[in-house]
Amino acid sequence: MRTRAVVCALLGAIVLAGCGSPSPDLFVVERTGAVPGARLTLIIDDGGFVRCNGGDRQQISSDQLIDAREIARALNGASEEEPGLVDKQLNLPPKSGSILRYNVRSEGGTVAFADNSAGQPQDFFRIAALTRVLAKGECGLQR
């Protein structure tokens, strides 16, 4: 009986210890550009939080987290048979007149593009849109 109580106490301590660990990052967006307020480092984690420019973690909505997870899958690939965007090592140069540039890091690697890069996959537009929404909303920035 006493052994059972000790085992239960140890299992409970292990479970509680795991609850305090931070969630892994889904991806990091570094945005730069030719307009004021363009510079941004955005870190989205799998626990539903975002950090902006090294600030405190801010909670994001469920829809934003779902979108971020889908973007992470597109970046990293759904499986070995279905490679992600980082596997293609996409580094799309900006065209003349570019305003914003994005460098996106995930567990699998890095991609880079500009707001007006030719040949952007749809997921790059999703990255730019989510970055803007989070920057203006949760981060409280102008753009």
C-alpha positions as a printed NumPy array, in Angstrom:
array([[  0.   ,   0.   ,   0.   ],
       [  2.796,   2.386,   0.906],
       [  4.673,   1.64 ,  -2.345],
       [  1.542,   2.43 ,  -4.292],
       [  1.235,   5.835,  -2.579],
       [  4.865,   6.66 ,  -3.34 ],
       [  4.45 ,   5.69 ,  -7.002],
       [  1.28 ,   7.813,  -7.285],
       [  3.052,  10.77 ,  -5.689],
       [  6.   ,  10.454,  -8.074],
       [  3.736,  10.206, -11.119],
       [  1.825,  13.266,  -9.953],
       [  5.059,  15.232,  -9.539],
       [  6.195,  14.231, -13.034],
       [  2.903,  15.322, -14.569],
       [  2.992,  18.666, -12.746],
       [  6.598,  19.264, -13.755],
       [  5.655,  18.795, -17.421],
       [  2.882,  21.386, -17.193],
       [  5.309,  24.252, -16.704],
       [  7.5  ,  23.62 , -19.711],
       [  7.216,  26.088, -22.595],
       [  5.645,  25.023, -25.867],
       [  7.956,  24.65 , -28.864],
       [  8.155,  27.46 , -31.391],
       [  6.28 ,  26.897, -34.644],
       [  8.307,  29.472, -36.573],
       [ 10.036,  32.847, -36.36 ],
       [  9.342,  35.7  , -38.776],
       [ 11.897,  38.474, -39.168],
       [ 10.354,  41.307, -41.141],
       [ 12.327,  44.284, -42.43 ],
       [ 11.505,  47.   , -44.881],
       [ 11.695,  50.461, -46.305],
       [  8.9  ,  51.985, -44.201],
       [  8.832,  53.063, -40.549],
       [  7.754,  50.25 , -38.243],
       [  8.628,  47.492, -40.689],
       [ 11.261,  45.887, -38.44 ],
       [  9.715,  43.034, -36.449],
       [ 10.744,  39.725, -34.947],
       [  7.702,  37.554, -34.346],
       [  7.888,  34.179, -32.593],
       [  4.778,  32.005, -32.593],
       [  4.725,  28.983, -30.296],
       [  2.553,  25.873, -30.354],
       [  0.918,  26.819, -27.054],
       [ -0.975,  29.679, -28.668],
       [  1.304,  32.591, -27.851],
       [  3.29 ,  35.153, -29.814],
       [  6.305,  37.234, -28.804],
       [  7.017,  40.467, -30.615],
       [ 10.487,  42.034, -30.693],
       [ 11.556,  40.175, -27.546],
       [  8.561,  41.372, -25.508],
       [  6.232,  39.396, -23.292],
       [  4.218,  36.486, -24.637],
       [  0.731,  37.447, -25.81 ],
       [ -2.042,  34.919, -26.33 ],
       [ -3.384,  34.52 , -29.856],
       [ -6.819,  33.306, -30.931],
       [ -7.588,  29.676, -31.738],
       [ -8.053,  30.588, -35.411],
       [ -4.649,  32.295, -35.473],
       [ -3.03 ,  29.261, -33.833],
       [ -4.644,  26.917, -36.362],
       [ -3.388,  29.134, -39.186],
       [  0.118,  29.198, -37.669],
       [  0.152,  25.397, -37.361],
       [ -0.922,  25.024, -40.998],
       [  1.84 ,  27.417, -42.053],
       [  4.368,  25.418, -39.999],
       [  3.249,  22.213, -41.758],
       [  3.636,  23.926, -45.14 ],
       [  7.122,  25.094, -44.154],
       [  8.324,  21.78 , -42.723],
       [  6.316,  19.341, -44.85 ],
       [  3.538,  17.041, -43.754],
       [  5.739,  13.946, -44.116],
       [  8.953,  12.712, -45.709],
       [  7.018,  11.997, -48.898],
       [  5.575,  15.515, -48.867],
       [  8.487,  17.966, -48.448],
       [  7.941,  21.478, -47.168],
       [  8.854,  24.903, -48.455],
       [ 12.086,  24.958, -46.433],
       [ 13.211,  21.793, -48.214],
       [ 13.018,  23.731, -51.475],
       [ 15.289,  26.398, -49.931],
       [ 13.155,  29.187, -51.369],
       [ 14.923,  32.527, -51.311],
       [ 12.873,  34.737, -53.607],
       [ 14.471,  38.088, -54.452],
       [ 12.451,  41.29 , -54.231],
       [ 11.391,  43.133, -57.351],
       [ 11.899,  46.865, -57.704],
       [  9.633,  48.805, -55.355],
       [  9.581,  46.186, -52.61 ],
       [  8.418,  47.525, -49.24 ],
       [  8.632,  44.523, -46.89 ],
       [ 10.97 ,  41.531, -46.716],
       [ 10.472,  38.359, -44.717],
       [ 12.92 ,  35.789, -43.409],
       [ 11.081,  32.82 , -41.872],
       [ 12.819,  30.148, -39.773],
       [ 11.252,  26.881, -38.709],
       [ 12.594,  23.625, -37.343],
       [ 13.453,  22.477, -40.869],
       [ 15.209,  25.534, -42.217],
       [ 14.687,  29.026, -43.596],
       [ 12.822,  30.689, -46.45 ],
       [ 13.007,  34.311, -47.56 ],
       [ 10.81 ,  36.487, -49.746],
       [  9.612,  40.04 , -50.277],
       [  6.123,  41.427, -50.515],
       [  6.455,  41.572, -54.301],
       [  8.678,  38.562, -55.04 ],
       [  7.745,  36.703, -58.204],
       [  6.588,  33.106, -57.9  ],
       [  5.477,  33.179, -54.272],
       [  3.578,  30.12 , -53.074],
       [  0.211,  30.874, -51.442],
       [  1.668,  30.099, -48.   ],
       [  3.999,  33.105, -48.251],
       [  0.959,  35.348, -48.575],
       [ -0.501,  33.603, -45.507],
       [  2.707,  34.283, -43.566],
       [  2.634,  37.971, -44.506],
       [ -1.071,  38.274, -43.612],
       [ -0.729,  36.526, -40.228],
       [  2.357,  38.607, -39.435],
       [  0.447,  41.815, -40.15 ],
       [ -2.605,  40.797, -38.11 ],
       [ -0.508,  39.77 , -35.095],
       [  1.771,  42.813, -35.357],
       [ -1.168,  45.221, -35.374],
       [ -3.267,  43.271, -32.864],
       [ -1.42 ,  41.332, -30.187],
       [  1.844,  43.258, -30.62 ],
       [  0.186,  46.688, -30.723],
       [  2.351,  47.925, -33.593],
       [  1.429,  50.305, -36.394],
       [  2.041,  47.748, -39.173]])
